[in-house]
Coordinates of C-alpha atoms in Angstrom, one line a residue:
Chain A
M1 CA 0.3 -0.5 -0.1
T2 CA 2.5 3.3 1.6
A3 CA 5.0 2.0 -1.8
G4 CA 2.6 2.3 -3.9
V5 CA 0.9 5.9 -3.1
I6 CA 6.1 6.6 -2.3
T7 CA 6.2 5.5 -6.0
T8 CA 2.8 8.2 -7.2
Q9 CA 4.4 10.7 -5.7
E10 CA 7.7 10.4 -6.7
Q11 CA 7.4 10.7 -11.3
P12 CA 6.9 13.7 -11.6
D13 CA 9.8 14.2 -9.5
Q14 CA 12.3 12.4 -11.6
A15 CA 10.6 13.2 -14.1
G16 CA 11.4 17.2 -14.2
V17 CA 14.5 17.5 -11.8
A18 CA 17.6 15.8 -13.0
P19 CA 19.9 12.4 -10.9
F20 CA 20.8 13.3 -8.6
G21 CA 24.7 14.9 -7.7
P22 CA 27.4 14.8 -10.8
K23 CA 27.3 12.5 -13.2
P24 CA 30.0 9.8 -13.2
R25 CA 32.9 9.8 -14.9
R26 CA 33.2 8.1 -17.4
T27 CA 37.2 6.8 -16.2
S28 CA 39.1 7.9 -12.6
V29 CA 41.4 5.5 -10.5
G30 CA 38.4 4.4 -8.8
R31 CA 36.8 2.6 -12.2
I32 CA 40.3 1.2 -13.5
G33 CA 41.3 -0.4 -10.1
L34 CA 38.0 -1.8 -10.1
Y35 CA 38.2 -2.9 -13.6
A36 CA 40.9 -4.7 -13.3
F37 CA 39.4 -6.2 -10.0
L38 CA 36.6 -7.8 -11.3
V39 CA 38.9 -8.7 -14.9
V40 CA 41.3 -10.6 -12.2
A41 CA 38.8 -12.3 -10.2
A42 CA 37.6 -13.7 -14.4
L43 CA 40.8 -15.5 -14.8
F44 CA 40.8 -16.9 -12.0
F45 CA 37.2 -18.8 -12.6
L46 CA 38.0 -19.0 -16.3
I47 CA 41.5 -19.9 -16.4
P48 CA 41.0 -23.8 -15.1
V49 CA 38.3 -24.4 -17.6
Y50 CA 40.6 -22.9 -19.9
I51 CA 43.4 -25.2 -19.8
M52 CA 40.7 -27.8 -19.7
I53 CA 39.9 -26.3 -23.3
V54 CA 42.9 -26.7 -24.6
T55 CA 43.9 -29.3 -23.1
S56 CA 41.4 -31.1 -23.9
L57 CA 41.9 -31.3 -28.5
K58 CA 46.2 -31.5 -27.7
G59 CA 47.9 -34.9 -29.0
M60 CA 49.5 -36.6 -25.6
P61 CA 52.3 -35.2 -27.0
E62 CA 52.0 -32.0 -27.7
I63 CA 51.0 -31.8 -24.0
R64 CA 54.6 -33.8 -22.7
L65 CA 56.1 -30.6 -23.9
G66 CA 53.9 -28.6 -20.8
H67 CA 53.3 -25.6 -22.5
L68 CA 50.1 -25.2 -20.4
F69 CA 48.6 -22.4 -21.6
N70 CA 49.5 -22.3 -25.2
F71 CA 46.6 -22.7 -27.4
P72 CA 46.6 -26.5 -29.5
V73 CA 49.3 -26.5 -31.9
E74 CA 47.6 -29.3 -34.4
P75 CA 43.3 -29.6 -33.0
T76 CA 42.2 -32.7 -33.0
F77 CA 38.7 -33.8 -31.5
Q78 CA 39.7 -37.5 -31.0
P79 CA 40.4 -37.8 -27.4
W80 CA 36.7 -36.5 -27.4
A81 CA 36.1 -39.1 -29.2
D82 CA 38.2 -41.9 -27.1
A83 CA 36.0 -39.9 -23.9
W84 CA 32.6 -40.7 -24.8
L85 CA 33.6 -44.0 -26.7
H86 CA 36.1 -45.5 -25.7
A87 CA 37.8 -44.2 -22.2
C88 CA 38.7 -47.3 -19.5
T89 CA 36.4 -47.2 -16.4
G90 CA 38.4 -50.5 -14.5
R91 CA 38.2 -53.4 -16.1
D92 CA 35.8 -51.7 -19.0
C93 CA 36.2 -49.8 -21.8
F94 CA 33.8 -48.4 -23.2
G95 CA 33.9 -44.5 -22.6
L96 CA 31.9 -41.7 -20.9
S97 CA 28.4 -42.9 -22.7
P98 CA 27.3 -45.5 -20.7
G99 CA 27.2 -43.2 -18.2
F100 CA 25.7 -40.7 -19.4
Y101 CA 22.7 -42.3 -20.4
N102 CA 22.8 -44.2 -16.5
S103 CA 22.4 -40.1 -16.0
V104 CA 19.7 -39.7 -17.8
K105 CA 18.1 -42.6 -16.7
I106 CA 18.7 -41.2 -13.0
T107 CA 18.0 -37.5 -13.2
V108 CA 14.6 -38.4 -15.7
P109 CA 12.6 -40.4 -13.5
S110 CA 13.9 -38.6 -10.0
V111 CA 12.5 -35.4 -10.9
I112 CA 9.7 -36.4 -12.5
I113 CA 8.7 -37.7 -9.3
S114 CA 10.3 -36.0 -6.6
I115 CA 8.7 -32.8 -7.4
I116 CA 5.3 -34.3 -7.9
C117 CA 5.9 -36.0 -4.8
A118 CA 6.8 -31.9 -2.6
S119 CA 3.9 -29.8 -5.2
I120 CA 1.4 -32.6 -3.7
N121 CA 3.1 -31.6 -0.3
G122 CA 2.9 -28.3 -0.2
Y123 CA -0.1 -27.5 -1.0
A124 CA -1.9 -29.7 2.0
L125 CA -0.1 -28.2 4.0
T126 CA -0.9 -25.1 2.8
F127 CA -4.2 -25.5 2.1
W128 CA -5.7 -28.5 3.6
P129 CA -3.6 -29.1 7.4
Y130 CA -4.5 -31.8 9.0
R131 CA -3.6 -32.0 13.0
G132 CA -0.3 -32.7 13.2
A133 CA 1.5 -31.6 9.4
N134 CA 3.2 -29.3 10.5
L135 CA 5.1 -31.1 12.5
L136 CA 5.6 -33.7 10.1
F137 CA 6.9 -30.5 8.0
G138 CA 9.3 -29.4 11.1
L139 CA 10.7 -32.8 11.1
L140 CA 10.5 -32.7 7.0
V141 CA 13.1 -30.0 6.8
F142 CA 14.9 -30.1 9.8
G143 CA 16.0 -33.7 7.4
A144 CA 17.8 -31.0 4.6
F145 CA 19.4 -30.1 7.1
V146 CA 21.2 -33.0 8.4
P147 CA 24.9 -34.7 7.5
Y148 CA 24.0 -37.8 4.7
Q149 CA 26.3 -40.3 6.5
V150 CA 23.8 -40.1 9.0
V151 CA 20.7 -41.5 7.8
I152 CA 22.4 -43.4 4.2
Y153 CA 23.6 -46.3 5.7
P154 CA 19.8 -47.2 7.6
L155 CA 18.7 -46.5 4.3
I156 CA 21.2 -49.1 2.8
I157 CA 18.9 -51.1 5.7
G158 CA 16.5 -50.1 4.1
L159 CA 16.2 -50.8 0.4
S160 CA 18.2 -53.8 1.1
S161 CA 16.1 -55.5 3.3
V162 CA 12.6 -54.2 -0.4
G163 CA 15.3 -56.0 -2.4
L164 CA 15.6 -52.5 -4.2
F165 CA 19.4 -51.6 -2.5
A166 CA 21.7 -51.2 -5.7
T167 CA 18.5 -50.8 -8.6
L168 CA 17.7 -47.9 -10.1
P169 CA 14.5 -47.5 -8.7
G170 CA 16.1 -47.4 -5.7
I171 CA 18.3 -44.3 -5.8
I172 CA 14.9 -43.0 -7.6
I173 CA 13.6 -43.2 -4.6
V174 CA 16.9 -41.5 -2.5
H175 CA 17.1 -38.5 -4.7
T176 CA 13.2 -38.1 -4.6
I177 CA 13.8 -38.9 -0.3
F178 CA 16.5 -36.6 -0.6
G179 CA 14.9 -33.7 -3.6
M180 CA 12.1 -33.2 -0.8
P181 CA 12.5 -31.1 2.0
I182 CA 13.9 -28.7 0.4
L183 CA 11.0 -28.9 -2.6
T184 CA 8.0 -28.8 -0.3
L185 CA 9.7 -25.8 0.7
L186 CA 9.4 -24.4 -2.1
F187 CA 6.3 -25.0 -2.9
R188 CA 4.9 -24.4 0.2
N189 CA 6.1 -21.4 0.1
F190 CA 5.0 -20.5 -3.0
Y191 CA 1.2 -22.2 -3.0
A192 CA 1.5 -19.3 0.6
A193 CA 1.7 -16.3 -1.3
L194 CA -1.4 -17.3 -3.7
P195 CA -4.6 -15.4 -3.0
V196 CA -7.2 -17.8 -0.5
E197 CA -9.7 -17.0 -1.5
L198 CA -9.3 -18.3 -4.6
F199 CA -9.0 -21.6 -3.0
K200 CA -12.0 -20.2 -1.1
A201 CA -14.7 -19.9 -3.9
A202 CA -13.3 -23.4 -5.3
R203 CA -14.5 -25.0 -2.3
V204 CA -18.0 -23.1 -2.0
D205 CA -17.8 -24.4 -6.2
G206 CA -17.8 -28.2 -4.1
A207 CA -14.4 -29.0 -5.3
G208 CA -12.6 -31.5 -3.6
F209 CA -8.8 -32.0 -3.0
W210 CA -7.7 -33.2 -5.9
R211 CA -9.9 -30.9 -8.0
I212 CA -9.1 -28.0 -6.2
F213 CA -5.0 -28.7 -7.1
F214 CA -5.6 -30.1 -10.6
S215 CA -8.2 -27.3 -12.1
I216 CA -6.3 -24.9 -10.5
M217 CA -3.2 -25.3 -8.0
L218 CA -1.1 -27.4 -11.5
P219 CA -2.2 -24.8 -13.4
M220 CA -0.7 -21.9 -11.7
S221 CA 2.7 -24.0 -10.5
V222 CA 3.9 -23.0 -13.9
P223 CA 6.8 -21.3 -12.6
I224 CA 7.9 -22.5 -9.2
T225 CA 7.8 -25.6 -11.0
V226 CA 10.7 -24.1 -13.4
V227 CA 12.9 -23.7 -10.2
A228 CA 11.9 -27.1 -9.3
I229 CA 13.0 -28.9 -12.6
I230 CA 16.7 -26.3 -12.9
L231 CA 17.1 -27.1 -9.0
Q232 CA 16.3 -30.7 -9.5
V233 CA 18.1 -31.6 -12.2
T234 CA 21.6 -29.9 -12.3
G235 CA 21.8 -31.1 -8.5
I236 CA 20.2 -34.7 -9.7
W237 CA 23.8 -35.0 -12.2
N238 CA 25.9 -33.5 -10.2
D239 CA 25.5 -36.6 -7.4
F240 CA 28.5 -38.2 -6.6
L241 CA 27.7 -40.3 -4.0
F242 CA 23.6 -41.9 -3.6
G243 CA 24.9 -42.5 -7.5
I244 CA 28.0 -44.4 -6.2
V245 CA 26.1 -46.1 -2.6
F246 CA 23.0 -46.2 -4.3
A247 CA 22.5 -47.2 -8.6
G248 CA 25.5 -50.1 -8.3
R249 CA 27.6 -50.5 -10.4
S250 CA 25.6 -51.5 -14.1
N251 CA 24.0 -48.0 -13.0
W252 CA 26.5 -45.6 -12.0
P253 CA 25.6 -42.0 -13.1
M254 CA 28.1 -39.6 -15.3
T255 CA 30.1 -38.1 -12.3
V256 CA 30.8 -41.8 -10.6
Q257 CA 32.8 -43.2 -14.3
L258 CA 34.4 -39.5 -14.7
N259 CA 36.3 -39.9 -11.2
N260 CA 36.6 -43.8 -11.9
I261 CA 38.5 -42.9 -14.6
V262 CA 40.6 -40.4 -13.8
N263 CA 41.4 -41.4 -10.7
T264 CA 42.1 -45.3 -11.5
T265 CA 43.7 -44.9 -14.7
T266 CA 46.2 -47.5 -14.6
G267 CA 49.1 -47.0 -16.7
V268 CA 49.2 -44.1 -19.3
R269 CA 47.7 -40.7 -18.1
E270 CA 46.3 -39.6 -21.0
Y271 CA 44.9 -36.1 -19.9
N272 CA 43.8 -35.1 -23.0
V273 CA 41.8 -37.4 -22.3
N274 CA 40.4 -36.7 -19.2
M275 CA 40.0 -32.8 -19.7
A276 CA 37.3 -34.1 -22.8
A277 CA 36.1 -36.1 -20.4
T278 CA 35.1 -33.6 -17.3
I279 CA 33.8 -31.0 -19.7
L280 CA 30.9 -33.3 -21.3
T281 CA 30.8 -34.4 -17.8
A282 CA 29.5 -30.7 -16.6
A283 CA 27.7 -29.8 -20.3
V284 CA 24.7 -30.4 -18.9
P285 CA 24.5 -28.7 -16.4
L286 CA 26.1 -26.2 -18.0
L287 CA 23.1 -26.3 -20.2
I288 CA 20.7 -25.7 -18.5
Y289 CA 22.9 -23.2 -16.1
F290 CA 23.5 -20.8 -19.8
V291 CA 19.9 -21.0 -20.8
S292 CA 18.0 -21.0 -17.8
G293 CA 20.2 -17.9 -16.9
R294 CA 18.6 -15.9 -14.1
W295 CA 16.3 -18.8 -12.4
F296 CA 19.1 -20.7 -11.9
V297 CA 19.7 -18.5 -9.5
R298 CA 16.5 -17.3 -7.9
G299 CA 16.2 -22.0 -7.8
I300 CA 19.6 -21.9 -5.8
A301 CA 18.2 -19.2 -3.7
A302 CA 15.0 -20.1 -2.8
G303 CA 16.8 -23.2 -3.1
A304 CA 19.4 -21.3 -0.1
V305 CA 15.5 -20.2 2.3
K306 CA 14.7 -21.0 4.8
G307 CA 11.4 -21.0 6.9
Chain B
M1 CA -14.4 -27.5 18.8
Q2 CA -15.5 -25.2 16.1
R3 CA -13.6 -27.5 12.7
S4 CA -15.6 -30.9 12.2
W5 CA -12.9 -33.9 12.9
R6 CA -13.0 -34.2 8.8
R7 CA -11.5 -31.1 8.6
R8 CA -8.9 -32.4 10.6
F9 CA -7.8 -35.5 9.8
H10 CA -8.9 -34.4 6.1
L11 CA -8.3 -38.4 4.1
P12 CA -7.3 -37.1 0.4
A13 CA -5.1 -34.8 2.3
V14 CA -4.0 -37.6 4.3
I15 CA -3.0 -40.0 1.0
G16 CA -1.6 -37.0 -0.6
T17 CA 1.0 -36.3 1.5
I18 CA 2.1 -40.0 2.2
P19 CA 5.3 -40.2 1.6
M20 CA 6.2 -36.8 2.7
I21 CA 5.0 -39.3 6.8
L22 CA 7.7 -42.1 4.9
V23 CA 10.0 -39.4 4.6
A24 CA 9.4 -37.8 7.9
V25 CA 9.1 -40.3 9.6
G26 CA 10.1 -43.4 8.6
V27 CA 13.3 -41.7 6.6
F28 CA 14.5 -38.9 9.1
V29 CA 13.4 -39.7 12.4
I30 CA 13.7 -43.8 12.6
G31 CA 16.5 -43.9 10.3
I32 CA 18.6 -41.1 11.9
G33 CA 17.1 -43.5 15.3
F34 CA 19.0 -46.6 14.1
S35 CA 21.8 -44.8 13.4
V36 CA 21.9 -43.5 16.7
L37 CA 21.1 -47.2 17.6
W38 CA 23.4 -48.7 16.2
S39 CA 26.2 -46.3 17.1
F40 CA 26.3 -48.0 20.7
T41 CA 26.3 -51.3 19.5
S42 CA 28.9 -53.9 18.0
S43 CA 28.3 -53.5 14.5
K44 CA 30.9 -54.7 11.6
L45 CA 29.9 -55.0 8.2
F46 CA 26.1 -56.2 9.0
P47 CA 24.1 -54.0 12.3
N48 CA 23.6 -56.0 15.4
Y49 CA 21.7 -55.8 18.5
D50 CA 25.4 -56.4 20.5
F51 CA 25.5 -53.1 23.3
V52 CA 29.1 -51.8 24.6
G53 CA 28.1 -48.9 25.1
L54 CA 30.3 -45.6 24.6
A55 CA 33.2 -48.0 23.3
Q56 CA 33.0 -47.3 19.7
Y57 CA 33.2 -43.4 20.7
R58 CA 36.1 -44.1 22.4
R59 CA 37.6 -45.7 20.0
L60 CA 36.3 -43.6 17.7
W61 CA 38.1 -39.8 19.6
A62 CA 41.9 -42.1 19.7
D63 CA 41.4 -42.5 15.8
S64 CA 43.9 -40.2 14.6
R65 CA 42.8 -40.7 11.0
W66 CA 38.4 -39.7 12.4
L67 CA 40.5 -36.1 15.1
V68 CA 42.4 -35.1 11.2
S69 CA 39.3 -35.4 10.0
V70 CA 37.4 -33.2 12.2
N71 CA 40.6 -30.5 12.5
N72 CA 40.1 -30.8 8.7
I73 CA 36.5 -30.1 8.3
W74 CA 36.4 -27.0 11.1
F75 CA 39.7 -26.2 9.4
F76 CA 38.4 -26.2 5.4
G77 CA 34.7 -24.4 7.1
L78 CA 36.0 -21.7 8.3
M79 CA 39.2 -21.0 5.7
S80 CA 36.6 -21.8 2.7
I81 CA 33.1 -20.3 4.3
T82 CA 34.7 -16.5 5.7
C83 CA 36.8 -16.9 1.9
N84 CA 33.3 -16.5 0.5
M85 CA 31.6 -14.1 1.9
V86 CA 34.8 -11.8 1.7
F87 CA 35.5 -12.4 -1.4
G88 CA 30.9 -12.5 -2.3
Y89 CA 30.5 -9.2 -1.2
L90 CA 33.9 -7.9 -2.6
L91 CA 32.7 -9.6 -6.2
A92 CA 28.9 -7.9 -5.6
V93 CA 29.5 -4.3 -4.2
F94 CA 32.3 -3.8 -7.4
M95 CA 28.7 -5.3 -9.8
D96 CA 27.0 -2.7 -8.1
Q97 CA 29.4 0.4 -9.8
R98 CA 26.8 0.1 -12.3
I99 CA 29.8 -1.5 -14.9
R100 CA 29.6 -2.6 -17.7
Q101 CA 29.2 -6.3 -19.5
E102 CA 27.7 -7.0 -15.8
D103 CA 25.8 -9.9 -16.9
L104 CA 28.9 -11.5 -18.5
F105 CA 30.5 -10.7 -15.5
R106 CA 27.8 -12.7 -13.6
S107 CA 28.3 -15.4 -15.7
I108 CA 31.7 -16.1 -15.4
F109 CA 31.8 -16.1 -11.2
L110 CA 29.1 -18.1 -11.5
Y111 CA 29.6 -20.7 -14.2
P112 CA 31.8 -23.4 -11.5
F113 CA 28.4 -23.9 -9.0
A114 CA 26.5 -25.2 -12.1
M115 CA 29.0 -27.8 -11.9
S116 CA 29.6 -30.9 -9.8
L117 CA 31.2 -30.9 -6.8
I118 CA 33.2 -34.3 -8.7
V119 CA 34.3 -32.1 -11.9
T120 CA 35.5 -29.1 -9.8
G121 CA 37.9 -31.0 -7.3
L122 CA 39.3 -32.7 -10.7
V123 CA 39.9 -29.8 -12.7
W124 CA 41.7 -28.0 -10.1
Q125 CA 43.4 -31.6 -9.4
W126 CA 45.2 -31.2 -12.8
V127 CA 45.9 -26.7 -12.2
L128 CA 47.8 -28.0 -10.1
D129 CA 49.3 -31.1 -11.3
P130 CA 53.8 -30.3 -10.7
N131 CA 54.3 -32.2 -14.0
L132 CA 51.5 -30.9 -16.1
G133 CA 49.9 -27.7 -14.0
L134 CA 50.9 -24.2 -13.2
Q135 CA 54.6 -25.2 -11.7
E136 CA 55.6 -26.6 -14.9
A137 CA 53.6 -23.8 -16.9
M138 CA 55.8 -21.0 -14.9
R139 CA 58.6 -23.9 -15.3
N140 CA 58.5 -23.6 -19.2
L141 CA 57.9 -19.8 -18.5
G142 CA 61.1 -19.8 -17.3
W143 CA 61.7 -19.6 -14.2
S144 CA 62.7 -22.3 -13.3
S145 CA 62.9 -23.0 -8.8
F146 CA 59.0 -22.5 -9.1
S147 CA 57.6 -24.9 -7.3
F148 CA 53.9 -24.6 -6.5
A149 CA 52.7 -28.3 -6.4
P150 CA 50.3 -28.5 -2.9
L151 CA 48.9 -31.4 -3.3
V152 CA 51.3 -33.7 -2.7
D153 CA 52.2 -32.3 0.1
A154 CA 50.4 -33.1 3.3
N155 CA 50.8 -30.0 4.8
T156 CA 49.7 -27.8 2.3
A157 CA 46.9 -30.0 0.5
I158 CA 44.0 -28.5 2.4
Y159 CA 45.0 -25.7 1.3
A160 CA 44.2 -26.5 -2.0
L161 CA 40.9 -27.8 -1.6
V162 CA 39.3 -23.8 -0.4
V163 CA 40.3 -22.7 -2.9
A164 CA 38.8 -24.9 -5.6
G165 CA 36.4 -24.8 -2.3
I166 CA 36.1 -20.6 -2.7
W167 CA 36.6 -20.9 -6.9
Q168 CA 33.2 -23.6 -7.0
G169 CA 30.8 -21.1 -4.0
S170 CA 31.6 -17.4 -4.2
G171 CA 29.8 -16.8 -7.2
V172 CA 26.6 -17.9 -4.8
T173 CA 27.3 -15.9 -2.7
M174 CA 28.2 -12.9 -4.5
A175 CA 24.1 -13.9 -6.3
I176 CA 22.4 -13.2 -3.1
L177 CA 25.0 -11.0 -1.9
L178 CA 24.6 -8.5 -5.1
A179 CA 20.5 -9.0 -4.9
G180 CA 20.8 -8.4 -1.1
L181 CA 22.8 -5.4 -1.9
R182 CA 20.2 -3.8 -4.7
G183 CA 17.2 -4.7 -1.8
V184 CA 19.0 -1.3 0.0
D185 CA 16.5 1.5 -0.6
E186 CA 18.3 4.0 -3.2
E187 CA 17.2 7.0 -1.1
I188 CA 19.6 5.3 1.5
W189 CA 22.7 6.0 -0.3
K190 CA 21.4 9.9 -1.2
A191 CA 21.3 10.6 2.9
A192 CA 24.0 9.4 3.7
R193 CA 26.1 11.5 0.7
V194 CA 24.1 14.3 2.5
D195 CA 26.2 14.3 5.7
G196 CA 29.3 13.2 4.1
I197 CA 29.5 9.0 5.4
P198 CA 31.8 7.8 3.8
T199 CA 31.3 4.8 1.9
W200 CA 32.9 2.4 2.7
R201 CA 31.4 3.3 6.5
T202 CA 28.1 3.6 4.6
H203 CA 28.3 0.1 3.9
V204 CA 29.4 -1.4 7.2
S205 CA 27.5 1.0 9.9
I206 CA 24.4 0.7 7.5
V207 CA 23.4 -1.1 4.6
A208 CA 25.7 -4.7 5.7
P209 CA 23.3 -5.2 8.6
M210 CA 19.8 -3.9 6.2
M211 CA 20.8 -7.5 4.3
K212 CA 21.5 -9.2 7.6
G213 CA 18.7 -11.4 5.3
A214 CA 20.5 -12.4 1.5
F215 CA 24.3 -13.3 4.7
A216 CA 22.2 -15.9 6.2
T217 CA 20.9 -17.3 3.5
A218 CA 24.6 -17.7 1.5
F219 CA 26.0 -18.7 4.9
V220 CA 23.1 -21.3 5.0
L221 CA 24.5 -22.2 1.5
Q222 CA 27.8 -22.9 2.3
C223 CA 27.9 -24.3 5.7
V224 CA 25.1 -26.4 4.6
G225 CA 28.0 -27.0 1.1
V226 CA 31.3 -27.7 4.1
V227 CA 29.3 -31.0 4.4
R228 CA 29.0 -31.9 1.8
V229 CA 31.9 -31.3 1.8
Y230 CA 32.5 -35.8 0.3
D231 CA 32.4 -34.7 -3.2
L232 CA 35.0 -32.3 -3.6
V233 CA 38.0 -34.1 -0.9
I234 CA 37.0 -37.4 -3.6
A235 CA 38.0 -35.6 -6.9
M236 CA 40.7 -34.3 -5.4
T237 CA 42.7 -36.2 -3.4
G238 CA 40.7 -39.0 -2.3
G239 CA 41.7 -37.9 1.1
G240 CA 45.8 -38.2 0.8
P241 CA 48.4 -37.3 0.4
G242 CA 48.2 -40.1 3.7
I243 CA 45.1 -39.2 5.6
A244 CA 45.9 -35.9 5.7
T245 CA 42.9 -33.6 3.6
S246 CA 39.7 -36.6 5.7
M247 CA 36.7 -35.0 6.4
P248 CA 34.2 -36.8 8.3
A249 CA 32.4 -37.4 5.3
V250 CA 34.5 -39.3 3.6
Y251 CA 35.5 -41.5 6.7
V252 CA 31.4 -42.4 8.0
I253 CA 31.5 -43.8 4.2
Q254 CA 35.1 -45.0 4.7
L255 CA 33.8 -47.3 7.3
I256 CA 31.1 -48.5 6.7
T257 CA 31.4 -49.4 3.2
V258 CA 36.2 -50.4 3.0
R259 CA 36.0 -50.8 7.0
Q260 CA 33.3 -52.3 7.2
N261 CA 32.4 -51.2 10.9
V262 CA 28.5 -49.9 10.8
G263 CA 29.2 -49.3 14.4
Q264 CA 32.2 -46.7 14.5
G265 CA 31.1 -45.1 11.8
M266 CA 27.9 -44.7 13.9
A267 CA 28.9 -42.5 16.4
A268 CA 31.4 -41.6 13.8
A269 CA 28.0 -39.5 12.3
T270 CA 26.3 -39.5 15.4
M271 CA 29.4 -37.0 16.5
M272 CA 28.7 -35.3 12.9
L273 CA 25.6 -34.6 13.3
L274 CA 25.7 -33.4 17.2
P275 CA 26.1 -29.6 16.0
V276 CA 23.3 -29.1 13.6
L277 CA 21.2 -29.6 16.2
V278 CA 23.0 -27.9 18.1
V279 CA 22.9 -25.3 15.2
L280 CA 19.1 -26.2 14.7
A281 CA 18.0 -26.2 17.7
F282 CA 19.2 -22.1 18.4
G283 CA 17.5 -21.8 15.2
G284 CA 14.1 -22.9 15.6
L285 CA 14.2 -21.2 20.0
V286 CA 15.2 -18.3 18.5
M287 CA 12.7 -18.3 15.8
W288 CA 9.8 -19.4 18.4
R289 CA 10.8 -16.4 20.7
R290 CA 9.5 -14.0 17.6
N291 CA 7.2 -15.7 16.9
R292 CA 6.1 -15.8 20.6
Q293 CA 7.2 -11.9 20.4
R294 CA 5.5 -11.0 17.4
E295 CA 2.0 -12.7 18.5
A296 CA 1.8 -10.4 22.1
A297 CA 2.2 -7.7 19.9
L298 CA -1.0 -8.4 18.0

């Protein structure tokens, strides 16, 4: 209310009077120092990736010369092909591609299931709170802060007792469990900000729990669902710990295979192949990051805010 | 009793939230309960119920690997959180000076956060590799005595982890704090300038306290990251050289998978849970008091 009043008062004022203070000078010692700091910081963030890209395009003889920063003399995409198809993880030499497909098989269902669960949770908590629901929610949020190591072993025992340990459904369940606290929080905060009248009007018209959810709430949840998808896809794709513990050898995601390729190679270390493999593993989340832009920031910010 | 029984236990709502009930109670309450329970037993590869009292905790605190891990997590946590906050705030302040190419700089600072900690760890492992990385590059540039190989020295390896942590995390801190800075009213700056308060003073005394929410968000995110530091350690050093960069998260997983000593592993996990519980209890207390004050004011 008050904000609206202030802006209407300010508008003619801003239109009529010149901006306060002297016009900032374009070049001053301060500005140069500012840009120098930003450029140095940008180099700190960019150099490792620059090294990775140029190294992945060099042949091994060229790498052994040790000119880390030099551009490849004879650029080759062979390391990329090797990383994708032939690099060895332990005994198998099928490259990263099986890991990529495993990651897809793990990520897609995990994201869908966890978002469905969380949106229903958030909706029920906001509009249909039953006795004890808030206590359950409190426990769930508490779970978001618990170190994974405290619950991993009981989960191993629990999943193996129902025969799901080291299976694809098993790792999907694990990702759904650990995604639930943050996502439920996200959806609950979103629904709590919607006007209650919307819900009341639907109730007066005789709509029930599921009817209101599917006809009213779900169509309105598109923006928050996008945030949730970004949060979950990058989170699950980047996961290593759950993948190595719960997925089982045949379902190991890309991150686990990457670590195996790089850190357990016997014989000659093929740095160019390793770096190509690393870039390939980072490609999916990076793509999401560059495409989604500010939604990504909103997602992580929303994911970190509690209450 | 204005509310009917149906309203209090609306069946579809209960059915719809069954996954939440299962996770909240089944995983976070019963699961943690079992972890704590097993920490008092002599469980080896499989859990058993042969209670041995505090014996596992005594063995844990007599294990040098655990003591090193605990030291490391404190050192890593304090170093990386402090550096990330300071560096992130500096970046945010500089980004807020109406600079050119702001979107480009923002993308550059933030992109490491989109990548897996495994990737981050491997990237820095190579940059710091003595035969391939910065050391060799500097020597090739003619500086033959240049020596910079933090990862192979047990005393410096943890600093390399901190650098990788900063590389990965300071961009997010920047993004969150920048959002906080942008949320501060322009009028505040104008008023401070009129009063002749120097810019740094305005930052420290006026603007920073107004950004409490943004600082808290960034801090919580950092803390969660520190606890999850497992991936970075595995990819970058594997806990080495020796046990120099072991962390509690790595220690617990090792005990239950490689060393097959579940009892002691669960004792270590319980020790990890303890500080989290204390912090959460404190946070809950603060929230509860604030709510009560708000209710009293109404």
